Tab-separated table of N, CA and C in Angstrom:
chain	number	residue	atom	x	y	z
J	53	UNK	N	0.841	-1.178	0.000
J	53	UNK	CA	0.000	0.000	0.000
J	53	UNK	C	0.886	1.241	0.000
J	54	UNK	N	0.687	2.085	-0.979
J	54	UNK	CA	1.473	3.309	-1.079
J	54	UNK	C	0.855	4.381	-0.188
J	55	UNK	N	1.657	5.013	0.623
J	55	UNK	CA	1.182	6.104	1.467
J	55	UNK	C	1.850	7.393	1.048
J	56	UNK	N	1.074	8.467	1.047
J	56	UNK	CA	1.556	9.777	0.605
J	56	UNK	C	1.349	10.803	1.716
J	57	UNK	N	2.349	11.638	1.929
J	57	UNK	CA	2.252	12.675	2.946
J	57	UNK	C	2.687	14.002	2.339
J	58	UNK	N	1.764	14.972	2.352
J	58	UNK	CA	2.073	16.292	1.825
J	58	UNK	C	2.634	17.202	2.915
J	59	UNK	N	3.427	18.163	2.494
J	59	UNK	CA	3.944	19.183	3.408
J	59	UNK	C	4.263	20.438	2.605
J	60	UNK	N	4.484	21.519	3.328
J	60	UNK	CA	4.902	22.754	2.678
J	60	UNK	C	3.820	23.796	2.521
J	61	UNK	N	2.608	23.468	2.905
J	61	UNK	CA	1.545	24.456	2.806
J	61	UNK	C	1.739	25.584	3.796
J	62	UNK	N	0.967	26.636	3.630
J	62	UNK	CA	1.061	27.773	4.533
J	62	UNK	C	0.294	28.954	4.018
J	63	UNK	N	0.567	30.115	4.601
J	63	UNK	CA	-0.110	31.348	4.220
J	63	UNK	C	0.894	32.303	3.599
J	64	UNK	N	0.529	32.863	2.436
J	64	UNK	CA	1.388	33.826	1.752
J	64	UNK	C	0.548	34.970	1.226
J	65	UNK	N	1.217	36.037	0.875
J	65	UNK	CA	0.557	37.174	0.257
J	65	UNK	C	0.408	36.940	-1.244
J	66	UNK	N	-0.524	37.668	-1.824
J	66	UNK	CA	-0.715	37.662	-3.272
J	66	UNK	C	0.626	37.904	-3.963
J	67	UNK	N	0.987	37.032	-4.904
J	67	UNK	CA	2.255	37.159	-5.598
J	67	UNK	C	3.385	36.369	-4.975
J	68	UNK	N	3.139	35.740	-3.838
J	68	UNK	CA	4.161	34.976	-3.153
J	68	UNK	C	4.376	33.595	-3.750
J	69	UNK	N	5.333	32.889	-3.189
J	69	UNK	CA	5.693	31.561	-3.675
J	69	UNK	C	5.654	30.541	-2.546
J	70	UNK	N	5.355	29.297	-2.909
J	70	UNK	CA	5.412	28.168	-1.979
J	70	UNK	C	5.844	26.928	-2.746
J	71	UNK	N	6.479	26.016	-2.042
J	71	UNK	CA	6.802	24.715	-2.624
J	71	UNK	C	6.171	23.625	-1.777
J	72	UNK	N	5.323	22.823	-2.401
J	72	UNK	CA	4.714	21.685	-1.729
J	72	UNK	C	5.522	20.424	-2.019
J	73	UNK	N	5.606	19.549	-1.038
J	73	UNK	CA	6.285	18.278	-1.209
J	73	UNK	C	5.328	17.136	-0.910
J	74	UNK	N	5.494	16.055	-1.624
J	74	UNK	CA	4.698	14.852	-1.410
J	74	UNK	C	5.674	13.695	-1.247
J	75	UNK	N	5.791	13.194	-0.030
J	75	UNK	CA	6.700	12.095	0.252
J	75	UNK	C	5.932	10.780	0.223
J	76	UNK	N	6.485	9.832	-0.507
J	76	UNK	CA	5.846	8.527	-0.640
J	76	UNK	C	6.546	7.495	0.237
J	77	UNK	N	5.784	6.462	0.598
J	77	UNK	CA	6.311	5.436	1.499
J	77	UNK	C	7.202	4.437	0.785
J	78	UNK	N	7.206	4.485	-0.559
J	78	UNK	CA	8.094	3.601	-1.297
J	78	UNK	C	8.438	4.231	-2.634
J	79	UNK	N	9.311	3.588	-3.369
J	79	UNK	CA	9.816	4.084	-4.640
J	79	UNK	C	8.682	4.320	-5.628
J	80	UNK	N	8.685	5.539	-6.221
J	80	UNK	CA	7.635	5.866	-7.183
J	80	UNK	C	8.174	6.324	-8.527
J	81	UNK	N	9.471	6.579	-8.618
J	81	UNK	CA	10.038	7.259	-9.789
J	81	UNK	C	9.617	6.632	-11.104
J	82	UNK	N	9.731	5.305	-11.216
J	82	UNK	CA	9.386	4.646	-12.475
J	82	UNK	C	8.165	3.745	-12.332
J	83	UNK	N	7.456	3.877	-11.210
J	83	UNK	CA	6.344	2.972	-10.934
J	83	UNK	C	4.990	3.642	-10.793
J	84	UNK	N	4.990	4.951	-10.604
J	84	UNK	CA	3.714	5.636	-10.380
J	84	UNK	C	3.667	6.962	-11.129
J	85	UNK	N	2.510	7.243	-11.698
J	85	UNK	CA	2.201	8.581	-12.160
J	85	UNK	C	1.726	9.349	-10.927
J	86	UNK	N	2.124	10.606	-10.848
J	86	UNK	CA	1.798	11.410	-9.677
J	86	UNK	C	1.066	12.679	-10.110
J	87	UNK	N	0.323	13.231	-9.166
J	87	UNK	CA	-0.436	14.442	-9.497
J	87	UNK	C	-0.727	15.248	-8.246
J	88	UNK	N	-1.054	16.483	-8.470
J	88	UNK	CA	-1.564	17.376	-7.441
J	88	UNK	C	-2.977	17.801	-7.826
J	89	UNK	N	-3.857	17.729	-6.845
J	89	UNK	CA	-5.219	18.219	-6.971
J	89	UNK	C	-5.429	19.252	-5.867
J	90	UNK	N	-6.491	20.028	-5.978
J	90	UNK	CA	-6.821	20.972	-4.919
J	90	UNK	C	-8.328	21.089	-4.780
J	91	UNK	N	-8.737	21.475	-3.585
J	91	UNK	CA	-10.159	21.669	-3.325
J	91	UNK	C	-10.336	22.906	-2.472
J	92	UNK	N	-11.030	23.881	-3.031
J	92	UNK	CA	-11.337	25.109	-2.318
J	92	UNK	C	-12.665	24.938	-1.581
J	93	UNK	N	-12.904	25.733	-0.553
J	93	UNK	CA	-14.160	25.609	0.207
J	93	UNK	C	-15.373	25.765	-0.700
J	94	UNK	N	-16.293	24.810	-0.604
J	94	UNK	CA	-17.514	24.874	-1.374
J	94	UNK	C	-17.376	24.494	-2.831
J	95	UNK	N	-16.192	24.046	-3.214
J	95	UNK	CA	-15.972	23.680	-4.611
J	95	UNK	C	-15.545	22.219	-4.724
J	96	UNK	N	-15.655	21.674	-5.928
J	96	UNK	CA	-15.227	20.310	-6.164
J	96	UNK	C	-13.698	20.245	-6.276
J	97	UNK	N	-13.159	19.063	-6.017
J	97	UNK	CA	-11.724	18.866	-6.179
J	97	UNK	C	-11.366	19.008	-7.648
J	98	UNK	N	-10.277	19.726	-7.932
J	98	UNK	CA	-9.877	19.931	-9.324
J	98	UNK	C	-8.427	19.527	-9.525
J	99	UNK	N	-8.135	19.152	-10.752
J	99	UNK	CA	-6.777	18.771	-11.120
J	99	UNK	C	-5.903	20.018	-11.233
J	100	UNK	N	-4.652	19.909	-10.774
J	100	UNK	CA	-3.709	21.027	-10.865
J	100	UNK	C	-2.551	20.681	-11.795
J	101	UNK	N	-1.883	19.570	-11.515
J	101	UNK	CA	-0.711	19.196	-12.303
J	101	UNK	C	-0.512	17.689	-12.237
J	102	UNK	N	-0.007	17.132	-13.354
J	102	UNK	CA	0.240	15.708	-13.436
J	102	UNK	C	1.643	15.476	-13.985
J	103	UNK	N	2.268	14.372	-13.559
J	103	UNK	CA	3.560	13.987	-14.105
J	103	UNK	C	3.559	12.484	-14.357
J	104	UNK	N	4.007	12.118	-15.558
J	104	UNK	CA	4.097	10.720	-15.952
J	104	UNK	C	5.465	10.471	-16.557
J	105	UNK	N	5.822	9.194	-16.672
J	105	UNK	CA	7.111	8.859	-17.248
J	105	UNK	C	8.258	9.131	-16.289
J	106	UNK	N	9.447	8.894	-16.772
J	106	UNK	CA	10.641	9.138	-15.975
J	106	UNK	C	11.820	9.314	-16.927
J	107	UNK	N	12.930	9.828	-16.378
J	107	UNK	CA	14.108	10.128	-17.175
J	107	UNK	C	13.712	10.952	-18.411
J	108	UNK	N	14.071	10.511	-19.591
J	108	UNK	CA	13.811	11.294	-20.800
J	108	UNK	C	12.355	11.243	-21.256
J	109	UNK	N	11.541	10.410	-20.617
J	109	UNK	CA	10.149	10.280	-21.053
J	109	UNK	C	9.180	11.057	-20.180
J	110	UNK	N	9.705	11.878	-19.269
J	110	UNK	CA	8.827	12.616	-18.362
J	110	UNK	C	7.909	13.549	-19.144
J	111	UNK	N	6.628	13.525	-18.766
J	111	UNK	CA	5.622	14.405	-19.364
J	111	UNK	C	4.850	15.072	-18.222
J	112	UNK	N	4.503	16.327	-18.429
J	112	UNK	CA	3.736	17.056	-17.429
J	112	UNK	C	2.519	17.703	-18.077
J	113	UNK	N	1.461	17.811	-17.295
J	113	UNK	CA	0.222	18.452	-17.743
J	113	UNK	C	-0.236	19.377	-16.628
J	114	UNK	N	-0.687	20.560	-17.013
J	114	UNK	CA	-1.145	21.556	-16.043
J	114	UNK	C	-2.536	22.047	-16.407
J	115	UNK	N	-3.287	22.413	-15.395
J	115	UNK	CA	-4.556	23.064	-15.659
J	115	UNK	C	-4.274	24.464	-16.194
J	116	UNK	N	-5.204	24.995	-16.948
J	116	UNK	CA	-5.009	26.325	-17.533
J	116	UNK	C	-4.822	27.386	-16.455
J	117	UNK	N	-5.446	27.188	-15.312
J	117	UNK	CA	-5.399	28.204	-14.266
J	117	UNK	C	-4.022	28.331	-13.606
J	118	UNK	N	-3.173	27.307	-13.748
J	118	UNK	CA	-1.866	27.361	-13.094
J	118	UNK	C	-0.717	27.301	-14.089
J	119	UNK	N	-1.005	27.077	-15.353
J	119	UNK	CA	0.034	26.929	-16.362
J	119	UNK	C	0.908	28.183	-16.401
J	120	UNK	N	2.217	27.960	-16.375
J	120	UNK	CA	3.148	29.073	-16.382
J	120	UNK	C	3.514	29.577	-15.002
J	121	UNK	N	2.777	29.153	-13.982
J	121	UNK	CA	3.063	29.571	-12.600
J	121	UNK	C	3.492	28.412	-11.717
J	122	UNK	N	2.960	27.229	-11.968
J	122	UNK	CA	3.259	26.054	-11.144
J	122	UNK	C	4.137	25.083	-11.942
J	123	UNK	N	4.997	24.365	-11.222
J	123	UNK	CA	5.842	23.345	-11.837
J	123	UNK	C	5.840	22.096	-10.978
J	124	UNK	N	5.490	20.965	-11.576
J	124	UNK	CA	5.539	19.690	-10.872
J	124	UNK	C	6.818	18.973	-11.297
J	125	UNK	N	7.454	18.325	-10.326
J	125	UNK	CA	8.686	17.611	-10.644
J	125	UNK	C	8.822	16.418	-9.702
J	126	UNK	N	9.534	15.419	-10.176
J	126	UNK	CA	9.806	14.249	-9.337
J	126	UNK	C	10.978	14.577	-8.408
J	127	UNK	N	10.914	14.080	-7.203
J	127	UNK	CA	11.964	14.303	-6.209
J	127	UNK	C	12.374	12.959	-5.637
J	128	UNK	N	13.476	12.434	-6.100
J	128	UNK	CA	13.911	11.111	-5.656
J	128	UNK	C	14.277	11.081	-4.176
J	129	UNK	N	14.647	12.215	-3.630
J	129	UNK	CA	15.040	12.252	-2.220
J	129	UNK	C	13.888	11.875	-1.296
J	130	UNK	N	12.668	12.112	-1.750
J	130	UNK	CA	11.489	11.795	-0.932
J	130	UNK	C	10.600	10.764	-1.609
J	131	UNK	N	11.142	10.151	-2.668
J	131	UNK	CA	10.345	9.161	-3.411
J	131	UNK	C	9.013	9.725	-3.878
J	132	UNK	N	8.982	11.020	-4.128
J	132	UNK	CA	7.700	11.612	-4.474
J	132	UNK	C	7.823	12.738	-5.470
J	133	UNK	N	7.044	13.778	-5.244
J	133	UNK	CA	7.017	14.913	-6.154
J	133	UNK	C	6.953	16.219	-5.382
J	134	UNK	N	7.343	17.271	-6.082
J	134	UNK	CA	7.194	18.611	-5.551
J	134	UNK	C	6.296	19.425	-6.468
J	135	UNK	N	5.721	20.465	-5.915
J	135	UNK	CA	4.948	21.412	-6.707
J	135	UNK	C	5.451	22.801	-6.342
J	136	UNK	N	6.186	23.391	-7.267
J	136	UNK	CA	6.665	24.764	-7.085
J	136	UNK	C	5.568	25.700	-7.552
J	137	UNK	N	5.105	26.557	-6.649
J	137	UNK	CA	4.005	27.467	-6.969
J	137	UNK	C	4.510	28.899	-6.872
J	138	UNK	N	4.543	29.578	-7.998
J	138	UNK	CA	5.010	30.961	-8.065
J	138	UNK	C	3.853	31.896	-8.379
J	139	UNK	N	4.031	33.159	-8.008
J	139	UNK	CA	3.023	34.176	-8.298
J	139	UNK	C	1.627	33.718	-7.865
J	140	UNK	N	1.526	33.294	-6.628
J	140	UNK	CA	0.261	32.787	-6.111
J	140	UNK	C	-0.798	33.875	-6.057
J	141	UNK	N	-2.045	33.459	-6.294
J	141	UNK	CA	-3.179	34.368	-6.300
J	141	UNK	C	-4.195	33.920	-5.253
J	142	UNK	N	-5.045	34.812	-4.788
J	142	UNK	CA	-6.054	34.416	-3.796
J	142	UNK	C	-6.909	33.229	-4.251
J	143	UNK	N	-7.148	33.131	-5.553
J	143	UNK	CA	-7.960	32.018	-6.050
J	143	UNK	C	-7.231	30.677	-6.010
J	144	UNK	N	-5.953	30.680	-5.662
J	144	UNK	CA	-5.214	29.439	-5.467
J	144	UNK	C	-5.435	28.865	-4.073
J	145	UNK	N	-6.120	29.602	-3.215
J	145	UNK	CA	-6.383	29.133	-1.861
J	145	UNK	C	-7.202	27.860	-1.893
J	146	UNK	N	-6.680	26.815	-1.248
J	146	UNK	CA	-7.330	25.506	-1.269
J	146	UNK	C	-6.532	24.536	-0.420
J	147	UNK	N	-7.107	23.359	-0.210
J	147	UNK	CA	-6.341	22.229	0.323
J	147	UNK	C	-5.772	21.490	-0.876
J	148	UNK	N	-4.466	21.279	-0.854
J	148	UNK	CA	-3.784	20.618	-1.964
J	148	UNK	C	-3.494	19.172	-1.601
J	149	UNK	N	-3.855	18.277	-2.518
J	149	UNK	CA	-3.694	16.844	-2.305
J	149	UNK	C	-2.727	16.260	-3.329
J	150	UNK	N	-1.914	15.353	-2.870
J	150	UNK	CA	-1.037	14.569	-3.741
J	150	UNK	C	-1.733	13.240	-4.026
J	151	UNK	N	-1.573	12.736	-5.240
J	151	UNK	CA	-2.196	11.478	-5.618
J	151	UNK	C	-1.262	10.669	-6.509
J	152	UNK	N	-1.491	9.368	-6.552
J	152	UNK	CA	-0.644	8.495	-7.372
J	152	UNK	C	-1.479	7.376	-7.982
J	153	UNK	N	-1.040	6.908	-9.152
J	153	UNK	CA	-1.632	5.739	-9.780
J	153	UNK	C	-0.521	4.950	-10.449
J	154	UNK	N	-0.726	3.672	-10.634
J	154	UNK	CA	0.349	2.827	-11.153
J	154	UNK	C	0.791	3.252	-12.552
J	155	UNK	N	2.080	3.029	-12.817
J	155	UNK	CA	2.665	3.341	-14.112
J	155	UNK	C	3.547	2.178	-14.541
J	156	UNK	N	3.467	1.830	-15.818
J	156	UNK	CA	4.314	0.782	-16.363
J	156	UNK	C	4.833	1.216	-17.719
J	157	UNK	N	6.132	1.196	-17.902
J	157	UNK	CA	6.712	1.613	-19.160
J	157	UNK	C	6.397	3.055	-19.504
J	158	UNK	N	6.172	3.862	-18.489
J	158	UNK	CA	5.876	5.271	-18.712
J	158	UNK	C	4.411	5.570	-18.955
J	159	UNK	N	3.577	4.557	-18.987
J	159	UNK	CA	2.141	4.723	-19.214
J	159	UNK	C	1.384	4.593	-17.894
J	160	UNK	N	0.469	5.525	-17.668
J	160	UNK	CA	-0.323	5.512	-16.436
J	160	UNK	C	-1.498	4.544	-16.588
J	161	UNK	N	-1.829	3.872	-15.510
J	161	UNK	CA	-2.927	2.923	-15.525
J	161	UNK	C	-3.877	3.199	-14.377
J	162	UNK	N	-5.085	2.675	-14.510
J	162	UNK	CA	-6.070	2.751	-13.434
J	162	UNK	C	-6.388	4.216	-13.141
J	163	UNK	N	-6.951	4.445	-12.011
J	163	UNK	CA	-7.285	5.804	-11.586
J	163	UNK	C	-6.345	6.183	-10.443
J	164	UNK	N	-6.404	7.450	-10.065
J	164	UNK	CA	-5.619	7.870	-8.908
J	164	UNK	C	-6.246	7.232	-7.669
J	165	UNK	N	-5.577	6.210	-7.156
J	165	UNK	CA	-6.151	5.437	-6.063
J	165	UNK	C	-5.449	5.649	-4.740
J	166	UNK	N	-4.314	6.354	-4.775
J	166	UNK	CA	-3.582	6.648	-3.555
J	166	UNK	C	-3.583	8.151	-3.340
J	167	UNK	N	-3.995	8.569	-2.143
J	167	UNK	CA	-4.155	9.986	-1.846
J	167	UNK	C	-3.520	10.338	-0.503
J	168	UNK	N	-2.978	11.536	-0.428
J	168	UNK	CA	-2.511	12.053	0.845
J	168	UNK	C	-3.649	12.737	1.584
J	169	UNK	N	-3.338	13.252	2.755
J	169	UNK	CA	-4.346	13.894	3.603
J	169	UNK	C	-4.542	15.362	3.252
J	170	UNK	N	-3.648	15.928	2.504
J	170	UNK	CA	-3.802	17.316	2.070
J	170	UNK	C	-3.014	18.297	2.917
J	171	UNK	N	-2.693	19.431	2.303
J	171	UNK	CA	-2.026	20.525	3.003
J	171	UNK	C	-2.675	21.838	2.572
J	172	UNK	N	-2.918	22.712	3.527
J	172	UNK	CA	-3.652	23.948	3.273
J	172	UNK	C	-2.721	25.023	2.702
J	173	UNK	N	-3.183	25.650	1.644
J	173	UNK	CA	-2.498	26.819	1.074
J	173	UNK	C	-3.481	27.985	1.108
J	174	UNK	N	-3.073	29.068	1.722
J	174	UNK	CA	-3.923	30.257	1.824
J	174	UNK	C	-3.172	31.454	1.253
J	175	UNK	N	-3.789	32.125	0.282
J	175	UNK	CA	-3.178	33.290	-0.345
J	175	UNK	C	-4.073	34.497	-0.075
J	176	UNK	N	-3.524	35.479	0.577
J	176	UNK	CA	-4.303	36.659	0.934
J	176	UNK	C	-3.953	37.841	0.026
J	177	UNK	N	-4.960	38.673	-0.204
J	177	UNK	CA	-4.751	39.823	-1.091
J	177	UNK	C	-4.280	41.045	-0.329
């Protein structure tokens, strides 16, 4: 069973930066596709960023709302991923969740079935 633990959330001013980390309980680099989702109060959970593949086959996908501001990357030191968030806006305020699904040969399978508990990000104007 893969376990995920997020960290790095906090409160920043409009235009500030934060880096979220997702540490996994076991090796994920070539075995799992990883992603970040977020859920704001009163809203549905939405996709933020996804990463698949490894080494030269790494692919990333971003939602339009964060493209150009957020960067997802694999972090072997924590067997997980990071989310670098720059130029944060009040509308980025949400609980951010890390998720994983199995990957084989760089292809993602199944659904995101492993989830962390979330970390709060608050951006004030």
